[in-house]
CSV table of C-alpha atoms (C1' of nucleotides) in Angstrom, one decimal:
chain,number,residue,atom,x,y,z
A,1285,MET,CA,142.7,112.9,114.9
A,1286,GLU,CA,140.8,110.8,112.4
A,1287,ILE,CA,138.4,109.6,114.9
A,1288,ILE,CA,137.8,112.9,116.7
A,1289,ALA,CA,137.3,115.1,113.7
A,1290,GLU,CA,134.7,114.5,111.0
A,1291,LYS,CA,131.6,116.5,111.5
A,1292,LYS,CA,130.5,118.7,108.6
A,1293,GLN,CA,129.8,116.1,105.9
A,1294,PRO,CA,127.0,113.7,106.6
A,1295,ASP,CA,128.3,110.3,107.7
A,1296,ARG,CA,126.9,108.2,104.9
A,1297,ARG,CA,127.8,104.9,106.5
A,1298,ARG,CA,126.0,105.8,109.7
A,1299,GLN,CA,123.0,107.0,107.8
A,1300,VAL,CA,122.8,103.7,106.0
A,1301,VAL,CA,123.2,101.6,109.1
A,1302,ASP,CA,120.6,103.6,110.9
A,1303,ALA,CA,118.1,103.4,108.1
A,1304,ALA,CA,118.8,99.7,107.7
A,1305,ALA,CA,118.2,99.1,111.4
A,1306,ARG,CA,114.9,100.9,111.3
A,1307,SER,CA,113.8,99.1,108.2
A,1308,PHE,CA,114.8,95.6,109.3
A,1309,GLU,CA,113.0,96.1,112.6
A,1310,THR,CA,109.9,97.5,111.0
A,1311,PHE,CA,109.6,95.3,107.9
A,1312,GLY,CA,111.8,92.3,108.7
A,1313,TYR,CA,114.5,90.9,106.4
A,1314,LYS,CA,112.4,90.1,103.4
A,1315,GLY,CA,110.2,93.1,103.8
A,1316,THR,CA,113.2,95.4,103.6
A,1317,THR,CA,114.3,96.5,100.2
A,1318,MET,CA,117.5,98.2,99.3
A,1319,ASP,CA,115.6,101.0,97.6
A,1320,GLN,CA,113.7,101.5,100.8
A,1321,VAL,CA,116.9,101.7,102.8
A,1322,ALA,CA,118.5,104.1,100.4
A,1323,LYS,CA,115.5,106.4,100.5
A,1324,LEU,CA,115.4,106.2,104.3
A,1325,ALA,CA,119.1,106.9,104.5
A,1326,GLN,CA,118.7,109.8,102.0
A,1327,VAL,CA,121.4,108.2,100.0
A,1328,GLY,CA,121.8,106.8,96.5
A,1329,LYS,CA,121.3,103.0,96.3
A,1330,GLY,CA,124.8,102.6,94.9
A,1331,THR,CA,126.3,104.2,98.0
A,1332,ILE,CA,125.1,101.4,100.2
A,1333,TYR,CA,127.1,99.0,98.0
A,1334,THR,CA,130.3,100.9,98.7
A,1335,PHE,CA,130.0,99.9,102.3
A,1336,TYR,CA,128.3,96.5,102.1
A,1337,ALA,CA,128.7,94.0,99.3
A,1338,ASN,CA,125.0,93.0,99.5
A,1339,LYS,CA,121.9,92.9,101.5
A,1340,GLU,CA,123.1,90.0,103.6
A,1341,GLU,CA,126.2,91.9,104.7
A,1342,LEU,CA,124.2,94.9,105.6
A,1343,PHE,CA,121.9,92.7,107.6
A,1344,GLU,CA,124.8,91.0,109.4
A,1345,GLU,CA,126.1,94.5,110.4
A,1346,ILE,CA,122.7,95.2,112.0
A,1347,MET,CA,122.7,91.8,113.8
A,1348,THR,CA,126.1,92.4,115.1
A,1349,GLY,CA,124.8,95.6,116.6
A,1350,LEU,CA,122.0,93.7,118.3
A,1351,ILE,CA,124.5,91.2,119.7
A,1352,ARG,CA,126.6,94.1,120.9
A,1353,GLU,CA,123.6,95.5,122.7
A,1354,LEU,CA,122.8,92.2,124.3
A,1355,LYS,CA,126.4,91.8,125.5
A,1356,GLN,CA,126.2,95.3,127.0
A,1357,VAL,CA,123.0,94.4,128.8
A,1358,ALA,CA,124.7,91.2,130.1
A,1359,ASP,CA,127.8,93.0,131.2
A,1360,GLU,CA,125.8,95.5,133.1
A,1361,THR,CA,123.9,92.8,134.8
A,1362,LEU,CA,126.9,90.9,136.1
A,1363,ASP,CA,127.8,91.5,139.7
A,1364,ALA,CA,131.2,90.2,140.8
A,1365,LYS,CA,130.0,89.9,144.4
A,1366,LEU,CA,127.2,87.5,143.5
A,1367,PRO,CA,127.6,83.7,143.2
A,1368,PHE,CA,127.7,82.3,139.7
A,1369,ALA,CA,124.2,80.8,139.9
A,1370,ASP,CA,122.7,84.2,140.6
A,1371,ASN,CA,124.7,86.0,137.9
A,1372,LEU,CA,123.7,83.3,135.4
A,1373,MET,CA,120.1,83.5,136.2
A,1374,ASN,CA,120.1,87.3,136.2
A,1375,VAL,CA,121.9,87.4,132.9
A,1376,LEU,CA,119.7,84.9,131.2
A,1377,HIS,CA,116.6,86.7,132.5
A,1378,ARG,CA,117.7,90.2,131.5
A,1379,VAL,CA,119.0,89.2,128.1
A,1380,SER,CA,115.9,87.1,127.3
A,1381,ASP,CA,113.8,90.0,128.4
A,1382,TYR,CA,115.7,92.5,126.4
A,1383,ARG,CA,115.6,90.3,123.4
A,1384,ALA,CA,111.8,89.8,123.8
A,1385,ARG,CA,111.3,93.5,123.8
A,1386,HIS,CA,113.7,94.4,121.1
A,1387,ALA,CA,111.8,95.3,118.0
A,1388,LEU,CA,114.3,93.7,115.6
A,1389,ALA,CA,114.4,90.4,117.5
A,1390,VAL,CA,110.7,90.3,117.8
A,1391,LYS,CA,110.1,91.0,114.1
A,1392,LEU,CA,112.6,88.4,113.0
A,1393,SER,CA,111.1,85.8,115.3
A,1394,GLN,CA,107.7,86.5,113.8
A,1395,GLU,CA,109.2,86.4,110.3
A,1396,VAL,CA,110.8,83.0,110.9
A,1397,ARG,CA,107.5,81.7,112.4
A,1398,ASP,CA,105.3,83.0,109.7
A,1399,ILE,CA,107.3,82.7,106.5
A,1400,GLY,CA,110.6,81.0,107.6
A,1401,THR,CA,112.9,83.5,105.9
A,1402,PRO,CA,116.3,81.6,106.1
A,1403,MET,CA,118.4,84.8,106.6
A,1404,ALA,CA,116.2,85.8,109.6
A,1405,LYS,CA,116.7,82.3,111.0
A,1406,ASP,CA,120.4,82.5,110.5
A,1407,GLY,CA,120.4,85.9,112.2
A,1408,LEU,CA,118.6,84.7,115.3
A,1409,GLU,CA,120.8,81.6,115.4
A,1410,LYS,CA,123.8,83.9,115.5
A,1411,VAL,CA,122.3,85.7,118.5
A,1412,GLU,CA,121.8,82.4,120.3
A,1413,LYS,CA,125.3,81.3,119.5
A,1414,ALA,CA,126.6,84.6,120.9
A,1415,ILE,CA,124.7,84.2,124.1
A,1416,ILE,CA,126.0,80.6,124.4
A,1417,GLY,CA,129.5,81.8,123.8
A,1418,TYR,CA,129.1,84.6,126.4
A,1419,VAL,CA,127.7,82.2,129.0
A,1420,ALA,CA,130.3,79.6,128.2
A,1421,LEU,CA,133.0,82.1,129.1
A,1422,HIS,CA,131.6,82.6,132.5
A,1423,VAL,CA,130.9,78.9,133.0
A,1424,LYS,CA,134.5,78.2,132.3
A,1425,ALA,CA,135.6,80.9,134.8
A,1426,ALA,CA,133.2,79.5,137.5
A,1427,SER,CA,134.4,76.0,136.8
A,1428,ASP,CA,138.1,77.1,137.0
A,1429,LYS,CA,137.4,78.9,140.3
A,1430,GLY,CA,135.8,75.7,141.6
A,1431,GLU,CA,132.5,77.4,142.1
A,1432,ILE,CA,130.7,74.8,140.0
A,1433,ARG,CA,131.6,71.3,139.0
A,1434,SER,CA,134.0,70.9,136.1
A,1435,CYS,CA,132.2,70.5,132.8
A,1436,SER,CA,132.3,71.3,129.1
A,1437,PRO,CA,131.7,75.1,129.1
A,1438,GLU,CA,130.2,75.1,125.6
A,1439,LEU,CA,127.8,72.2,126.2
A,1440,THR,CA,126.9,73.5,129.6
A,1441,ALA,CA,126.1,76.9,128.3
A,1442,TYR,CA,124.0,75.4,125.6
A,1443,MET,CA,122.1,73.3,128.0
A,1444,MET,CA,121.5,76.2,130.3
A,1445,LEU,CA,120.0,78.3,127.6
A,1446,LYS,CA,117.9,75.4,126.4
A,1447,MET,CA,116.6,74.8,129.9
A,1448,TYR,CA,115.9,78.4,130.5
A,1449,LEU,CA,114.1,78.7,127.2
A,1450,ALA,CA,112.1,75.5,127.9
A,1451,LEU,CA,110.9,77.0,131.1
A,1452,THR,CA,110.0,80.3,129.6
A,1453,ALA,CA,108.4,79.0,126.4
A,1454,ASP,CA,104.8,79.9,126.7
A,1455,GLY,CA,103.7,79.4,123.2
A,1456,ASN,CA,103.5,75.7,123.6
A,1457,HIS,CA,100.9,73.6,125.2
A,1458,LEU,CA,103.3,71.2,126.8
A,1459,HIS,CA,103.2,72.9,130.2
A,1460,GLU,CA,101.3,75.8,131.7
A,1461,ALA,CA,103.0,79.2,131.9
A,1462,LEU,CA,105.1,79.8,134.9
A,1463,SER,CA,105.5,83.0,136.9
A,1464,LYS,CA,108.9,84.7,137.0
A,1465,GLU,CA,109.6,83.3,140.4
A,1466,GLN,CA,108.6,79.8,139.4
A,1467,ILE,CA,110.9,80.1,136.4
A,1468,LEU,CA,113.9,81.1,138.5
A,1469,GLU,CA,113.2,78.6,141.2
A,1470,SER,CA,112.7,75.8,138.7
A,1471,PHE,CA,115.8,76.8,136.8
A,1472,ARG,CA,118.0,76.7,139.9
A,1473,PHE,CA,116.4,73.3,140.8
A,1474,TYR,CA,117.0,71.6,137.4
A,1475,CYS,CA,120.2,73.3,136.5
A,1476,PHE,CA,122.2,73.4,139.7
A,1477,GLU,CA,120.7,71.0,142.2
A,1478,GLY,CA,119.6,68.1,140.0
A,1479,LEU,CA,117.1,65.4,140.8
A,1480,ALA,CA,119.3,63.0,142.6
A,1481,ASN,CA,118.6,62.6,146.3
A,1482,ARG,CA,121.5,63.3,148.5
B,898,MET,CA,81.1,36.1,121.6
B,899,GLU,CA,81.1,39.3,119.7
B,900,ILE,CA,84.8,39.7,120.0
B,901,ILE,CA,85.8,36.1,119.3
B,902,ALA,CA,83.6,35.5,116.3
B,903,GLU,CA,83.6,37.7,113.1
B,904,LYS,CA,85.6,36.2,110.4
B,905,LYS,CA,83.8,35.8,107.1
B,906,GLN,CA,82.9,39.3,106.1
B,907,PRO,CA,85.8,41.7,105.7
B,908,ASP,CA,86.4,44.0,108.6
B,909,ARG,CA,85.9,47.3,106.9
B,910,ARG,CA,87.0,49.3,109.8
B,911,ARG,CA,90.3,47.5,110.0
B,912,GLN,CA,90.8,47.8,106.3
B,913,VAL,CA,90.3,51.5,106.5
B,914,VAL,CA,92.6,52.0,109.5
B,915,ASP,CA,95.3,49.9,107.8
B,916,ALA,CA,95.1,51.8,104.6
B,917,ALA,CA,95.1,55.1,106.3
B,918,ALA,CA,98.2,54.1,108.3
B,919,ARG,CA,100.0,53.1,105.2
B,920,SER,CA,99.0,56.3,103.4
B,921,PHE,CA,99.8,58.7,106.1
B,922,GLU,CA,103.2,57.2,106.7
B,923,THR,CA,103.9,57.2,102.9
B,924,PHE,CA,102.5,60.5,101.9
B,925,GLY,CA,102.1,62.5,105.1
B,926,TYR,CA,98.9,64.2,106.3
B,927,LYS,CA,98.5,66.6,103.4
B,928,GLY,CA,99.6,64.1,100.8
B,929,THR,CA,96.9,61.6,101.9
B,930,THR,CA,93.6,61.9,100.2
B,931,MET,CA,90.4,60.2,101.2
B,932,ASP,CA,90.0,58.8,97.7
B,933,GLN,CA,93.4,57.3,98.0
B,934,VAL,CA,92.6,55.7,101.4
B,935,ALA,CA,89.3,54.4,100.1
B,936,LYS,CA,91.1,52.8,97.1
B,937,LEU,CA,93.8,51.3,99.3
B,938,ALA,CA,91.2,50.0,101.7
B,939,GLN,CA,89.2,48.6,98.8
B,940,VAL,CA,86.2,50.4,100.2
B,941,GLY,CA,83.8,53.0,99.0
B,942,LYS,CA,84.7,56.5,100.2
B,943,GLY,CA,81.4,56.9,102.0
B,944,THR,CA,82.3,53.9,104.1
B,945,ILE,CA,85.2,55.7,105.7
B,946,TYR,CA,82.8,58.4,106.9
B,947,THR,CA,80.6,55.8,108.7
B,948,PHE,CA,83.6,55.2,111.0
B,949,TYR,CA,85.3,58.6,111.1
B,950,ALA,CA,83.5,62.0,110.8
B,951,ASN,CA,86.4,63.4,108.8
B,952,LYS,CA,90.0,63.2,107.8
B,953,GLU,CA,91.2,64.6,111.1
B,954,GLU,CA,89.4,62.0,113.1
B,955,LEU,CA,90.9,59.3,111.0
B,956,PHE,CA,94.3,60.8,111.4
B,957,GLU,CA,93.8,60.9,115.2
B,958,GLU,CA,93.0,57.2,115.2
B,959,ILE,CA,96.3,56.5,113.5
B,960,MET,CA,98.3,58.8,115.8
B,961,THR,CA,96.6,57.0,118.8
B,962,GLY,CA,98.0,53.8,117.4
B,963,LEU,CA,101.5,55.3,117.2
B,964,ILE,CA,101.3,56.4,120.8
B,965,ARG,CA,100.1,53.0,121.8
B,966,GLU,CA,103.2,51.5,120.1
B,967,LEU,CA,105.5,53.9,121.8
B,968,LYS,CA,103.9,53.1,125.2
B,969,GLN,CA,104.4,49.4,124.4
B,970,VAL,CA,108.1,50.0,123.7
B,971,ALA,CA,108.5,52.0,126.8
B,972,ASP,CA,106.8,49.3,129.0
B,973,GLU,CA,109.0,46.7,127.5
B,974,THR,CA,112.1,48.8,128.3
B,975,LEU,CA,111.2,49.3,132.0
B,976,ASP,CA,113.0,47.1,134.4
B,977,ALA,CA,111.8,47.2,138.0
B,978,LYS,CA,115.2,46.1,139.3
B,979,LEU,CA,116.9,49.1,137.8
B,980,PRO,CA,117.2,52.5,139.5
B,981,PHE,CA,114.9,55.2,138.3
B,982,ALA,CA,117.7,57.1,136.5
B,983,ASP,CA,118.6,54.1,134.4
B,984,ASN,CA,115.0,53.3,133.5
B,985,LEU,CA,114.4,56.9,132.5
B,986,MET,CA,117.4,57.1,130.3
B,987,ASN,CA,116.6,53.7,128.7
B,988,VAL,CA,113.0,54.7,128.1
B,989,LEU,CA,113.9,58.1,126.6
B,990,HIS,CA,116.6,56.5,124.4
B,991,ARG,CA,114.4,53.6,123.2
B,992,VAL,CA,111.4,55.7,122.6
B,993,SER,CA,113.3,58.4,120.8
B,994,ASP,CA,115.0,55.8,118.7
B,995,TYR,CA,111.8,54.0,117.9
B,996,ARG,CA,110.2,57.3,117.0
B,997,ALA,CA,113.1,58.3,114.8
B,998,ARG,CA,112.8,55.0,112.9
B,999,HIS,CA,109.0,55.0,112.7
B,1000,ALA,CA,108.0,55.9,109.1
B,1001,LEU,CA,104.9,57.8,110.2
B,1002,ALA,CA,106.8,59.9,112.8
B,1003,VAL,CA,109.6,60.6,110.3
B,1004,LYS,CA,107.2,61.6,107.5
B,1005,LEU,CA,105.3,63.9,109.8
B,1006,SER,CA,108.4,65.6,111.1
B,1007,GLN,CA,109.6,66.2,107.6
B,1008,GLU,CA,106.1,67.5,106.6
B,1009,VAL,CA,106.2,69.9,109.5
B,1010,ARG,CA,109.7,71.1,108.7
B,1011,ASP,CA,109.0,71.5,105.0
B,1012,ILE,CA,105.5,72.8,104.7
B,1013,GLY,CA,104.3,73.2,108.3
B,1014,THR,CA,101.1,71.3,108.0
B,1015,PRO,CA,99.2,72.2,111.2
B,1016,MET,CA,97.6,68.8,111.7
B,1017,ALA,CA,101.0,67.1,111.4
B,1018,LYS,CA,102.3,69.5,114.0
B,1019,ASP,CA,99.3,68.8,116.3
B,1020,GLY,CA,99.8,65.1,115.9
B,1021,LEU,CA,103.5,65.2,116.8
B,1022,GLU,CA,102.7,67.4,119.7
B,1023,LYS,CA,100.2,64.9,121.0
B,1024,VAL,CA,103.0,62.2,120.9
B,1025,GLU,CA,105.2,64.5,122.9
B,1026,LYS,CA,102.5,65.1,125.4
B,1027,ALA,CA,101.9,61.3,125.7
B,1028,ILE,CA,105.6,60.8,126.4
B,1029,ILE,CA,105.6,63.5,129.0
B,1030,GLY,CA,102.6,62.0,130.6
B,1031,TYR,CA,104.2,58.6,130.7
B,1032,VAL,CA,107.4,59.9,132.1
B,1033,ALA,CA,105.5,62.0,134.6
B,1034,LEU,CA,103.8,59.0,136.0
B,1035,HIS,CA,107.1,57.3,136.7
B,1036,VAL,CA,108.7,60.5,138.0
B,1037,LYS,CA,105.8,60.7,140.5
B,1038,ALA,CA,106.4,57.1,141.5
B,1039,ALA,CA,110.1,57.6,142.0
B,1040,SER,CA,109.4,60.8,143.9
B,1041,ASP,CA,106.9,59.1,146.2
B,1042,LYS,CA,109.4,56.2,146.8
B,1043,GLY,CA,112.0,58.8,147.8
B,1044,GLU,CA,114.2,57.7,145.0
B,1045,ILE,CA,114.5,61.2,143.7
B,1046,ARG,CA,113.8,64.6,145.2
B,1047,SER,CA,110.3,65.7,145.4
B,1048,CYS,CA,109.2,67.8,142.4
B,1049,SER,CA,106.4,68.6,140.0
B,1050,PRO,CA,106.1,65.4,138.0
B,1051,GLU,CA,104.6,67.1,134.9
B,1052,LEU,CA,107.2,69.9,134.8
B,1053,THR,CA,110.0,67.5,135.6
B,1054,ALA,CA,109.0,65.1,132.8
B,1055,TYR,CA,108.7,68.0,130.4
B,1056,MET,CA,112.2,69.2,131.4
B,1057,MET,CA,113.7,65.8,131.1
B,1058,LEU,CA,112.4,65.3,127.6
B,1059,LYS,CA,113.5,68.8,126.6
B,1060,MET,CA,117.0,68.1,128.0
B,1061,TYR,CA,117.2,64.8,126.3
B,1062,LEU,CA,116.1,66.3,123.0
B,1063,ALA,CA,118.5,69.2,123.3
B,1064,LEU,CA,121.4,66.7,123.7
B,1065,THR,CA,120.3,64.6,120.8
B,1066,ALA,CA,119.4,67.4,118.4
B,1067,ASP,CA,121.9,67.1,115.7
B,1068,GLY,CA,120.3,69.3,113.0
B,1069,ASN,CA,121.3,72.5,114.8
B,1070,HIS,CA,124.7,74.2,114.7
B,1071,LEU,CA,124.6,75.1,118.3
B,1072,HIS,CA,126.8,72.2,119.4
B,1073,GLU,CA,128.6,69.4,117.8
B,1074,ALA,CA,126.9,66.0,117.6
B,1075,LEU,CA,127.4,63.7,120.6
B,1076,SER,CA,127.9,60.0,120.7
B,1077,LYS,CA,125.3,57.8,122.4
B,1078,GLU,CA,127.6,57.4,125.4
B,1079,GLN,CA,128.2,61.2,125.6
B,1080,ILE,CA,124.5,61.8,125.4
B,1081,LEU,CA,123.7,59.4,128.3
B,1082,GLU,CA,126.6,60.7,130.4
B,1083,SER,CA,125.6,64.3,129.8
B,1084,PHE,CA,122.0,63.6,130.5
B,1085,ARG,CA,122.8,62.0,133.8
B,1086,PHE,CA,125.1,64.9,134.6
B,1087,TYR,CA,122.7,67.7,133.8
B,1088,CYS,CA,119.4,66.0,134.9
B,1089,PHE,CA,120.4,64.2,138.0
B,1090,GLU,CA,123.6,65.6,139.4
B,1091,GLY,CA,123.4,69.2,138.6
B,1092,LEU,CA,126.1,71.8,138.4
B,1093,ALA,CA,126.4,72.8,142.0
B,1094,ASN,CA,129.5,71.7,143.8
B,1095,ARG,CA,128.9,69.6,146.9
C,313,DA,C1',140.0,111.5,91.4
C,314,DA,C1',137.2,110.0,94.8
C,315,DA,C1',132.5,109.8,96.4
C,316,DC,C1',128.1,109.4,95.0
C,317,DT,C1',124.0,108.6,92.2
C,318,DG,C1',119.8,106.6,90.0
C,319,DA,C1',118.5,104.6,85.4
C,320,DC,C1',118.9,100.1,84.0
C,321,DC,C1',118.8,94.8,83.9
C,322,DA,C1',118.3,89.9,84.8
C,323,DA,C1',116.2,87.3,88.1
C,324,DA,C1',112.8,86.6,91.5
C,325,DA,C1',108.4,87.6,93.6
C,326,DT,C1',103.6,88.4,93.0
C,327,DA,C1',99.1,88.7,90.9
C,328,DA,C1',95.5,87.0,88.0
C,329,DC,C1',93.3,83.5,86.2
C,330,DA,C1',92.2,78.7,84.4
C,331,DA,C1',92.2,74.0,85.4
C,332,DA,C1',92.5,70.1,88.5
C,333,DA,C1',92.0,67.9,92.8
C,334,DT,C1',90.0,67.3,97.4
C,335,DG,C1',87.0,66.7,101.5
C,336,DG,C1',82.6,65.6,102.4
C,337,DT,C1',77.5,64.4,101.1
C,338,DC,C1',73.7,61.6,100.0
C,339,DA,C1',70.4,59.3,96.8
C,340,DA,C1',70.8,54.9,94.9
C,341,DT,C1',72.3,50.1,95.4
C,342,DT,C1',73.4,45.8,97.7
D,1288,DA,C1',71.3,48.4,107.7
D,1289,DA,C1',75.5,48.7,105.4
D,1290,DT,C1',77.9,50.3,101.4
D,1291,DT,C1',78.9,52.9,97.4
D,1292,DG,C1',80.6,56.4,94.0
D,1293,DA,C1',78.8,60.3,91.2
D,1294,DC,C1',78.4,64.8,92.6
D,1295,DC,C1',79.5,69.6,94.4
D,1296,DA,C1',81.5,73.6,96.8
D,1297,DT,C1',85.8,74.9,98.1
D,1298,DT,C1',90.9,74.5,97.8
D,1299,DT,C1',94.9,73.7,95.7
D,1300,DT,C1',97.7,73.7,91.8
D,1301,DG,C1',99.5,75.0,87.3
D,1302,DT,C1',100.3,78.8,84.0
D,1303,DT,C1',101.3,83.0,82.4
D,1304,DA,C1',101.6,88.1,82.6
D,1305,DT,C1',103.1,91.8,85.5
D,1306,DT,C1',105.7,93.9,89.0
D,1307,DT,C1',109.4,94.2,92.2
D,1308,DT,C1',114.0,93.4,93.8
D,1309,DG,C1',119.0,93.0,94.4
D,1310,DG,C1',122.7,94.5,92.3
D,1311,DT,C1',125.6,97.1,88.5
D,1312,DC,C1',127.9,100.8,86.4
D,1313,DA,C1',128.3,104.9,83.2
D,1314,DG,C1',127.9,109.2,84.3
D,1315,DT,C1',127.5,113.3,87.6
D,1316,DT,C1',129.0,115.9,91.6
D,1317,DT,C1',132.2,117.3,95.0
DNA sequence: AAACTGACCAAAATAACAAAATGGTCAATT
DNA sequence: AATTGACCATTTTGTTATTTTGGTCAGTTT
């Protein structure tokens, strides 16, 4: 009954979280001020501190939300009928794409690049770790099912993400940009098939 | 006779290059001043500018020297009797190790990390590109000989370096540090064998 | 009394300005 | 013809004044 009820009074916590989300994705971590969030949330500044001990905790809550979204996208992408390799590539592609379009992730990336805000870096690192953890879970499952060779799930997931990012990295001058098809084909080649002749 | 002779008069160009090398590796790109180099080289500042149009060109000369050293190390490491995979791993390991111990490379890495000097970044990028080019040459040879599957040499070399660096990266918290043996074993696994069951 | 607020504060960020250092030039010197 | 270092416009650094910020808490509202 606790969860279903509650309507009349404004849900302060939600107001704060929504305002914070908007502010962080518009102004970045550093550019967001607690006064600003309070004003956006139409809430006294002190109220924020009844829910979150400090700016960092508030930020973590927002990042947790982003991670939850990504997980949702990944889950929706998974198709039990497809082989592991296809699922993996689809998930990596959809999640990377979603991340690249998500205002918060974009803003934080730019902030890290331009001014190196440590908290923004931490936040994005947490996202990477979450992706790796998610992939590792499915690597383990595929490995247990004998669908792929046995391997360390964590390390393998890490390598997969790194390889995928290396192929999609367009900012660098180390190799020319690849089309989506080339990326997927190359990823399958380097990740699953390997260079060895057989 | 031009090359053999020359002894009496001091070789100004060499003095400048030596001084610059010492200065860049001690103080980094930004920390090196042309006055400093001139003093170290025991040469008037104007003299430097008779050899190099500006600080950037002087720096490029030094970086070219580093790349030449790395190529030397790589060439010494190559053993025609060994299979491609072994040569590749040996070269990557030795070159990375040499690079990690080379005062100039270390200083520039630190400079990029701490203050992001664009020229230092460019310089290190050039080193990476040289390594990729070197590896690509041997990938092509191995591919032509049928020792490995046919592939784009440039992209493959790029991926190999990225994979190796991902395995050796210890600064990040994405995976625990690996021993040298684990690195080589993992590299062989991910780069040559692939995850697919066979 | 429980939830909420915003004036308030120490600490940190920014702006404004003065002083020093730097890359590059070139007339004078060797 | 090769070399030099005083010189200069531009940046960078150091300094100090001013503003902004995260966080608190006594007081107000519900």
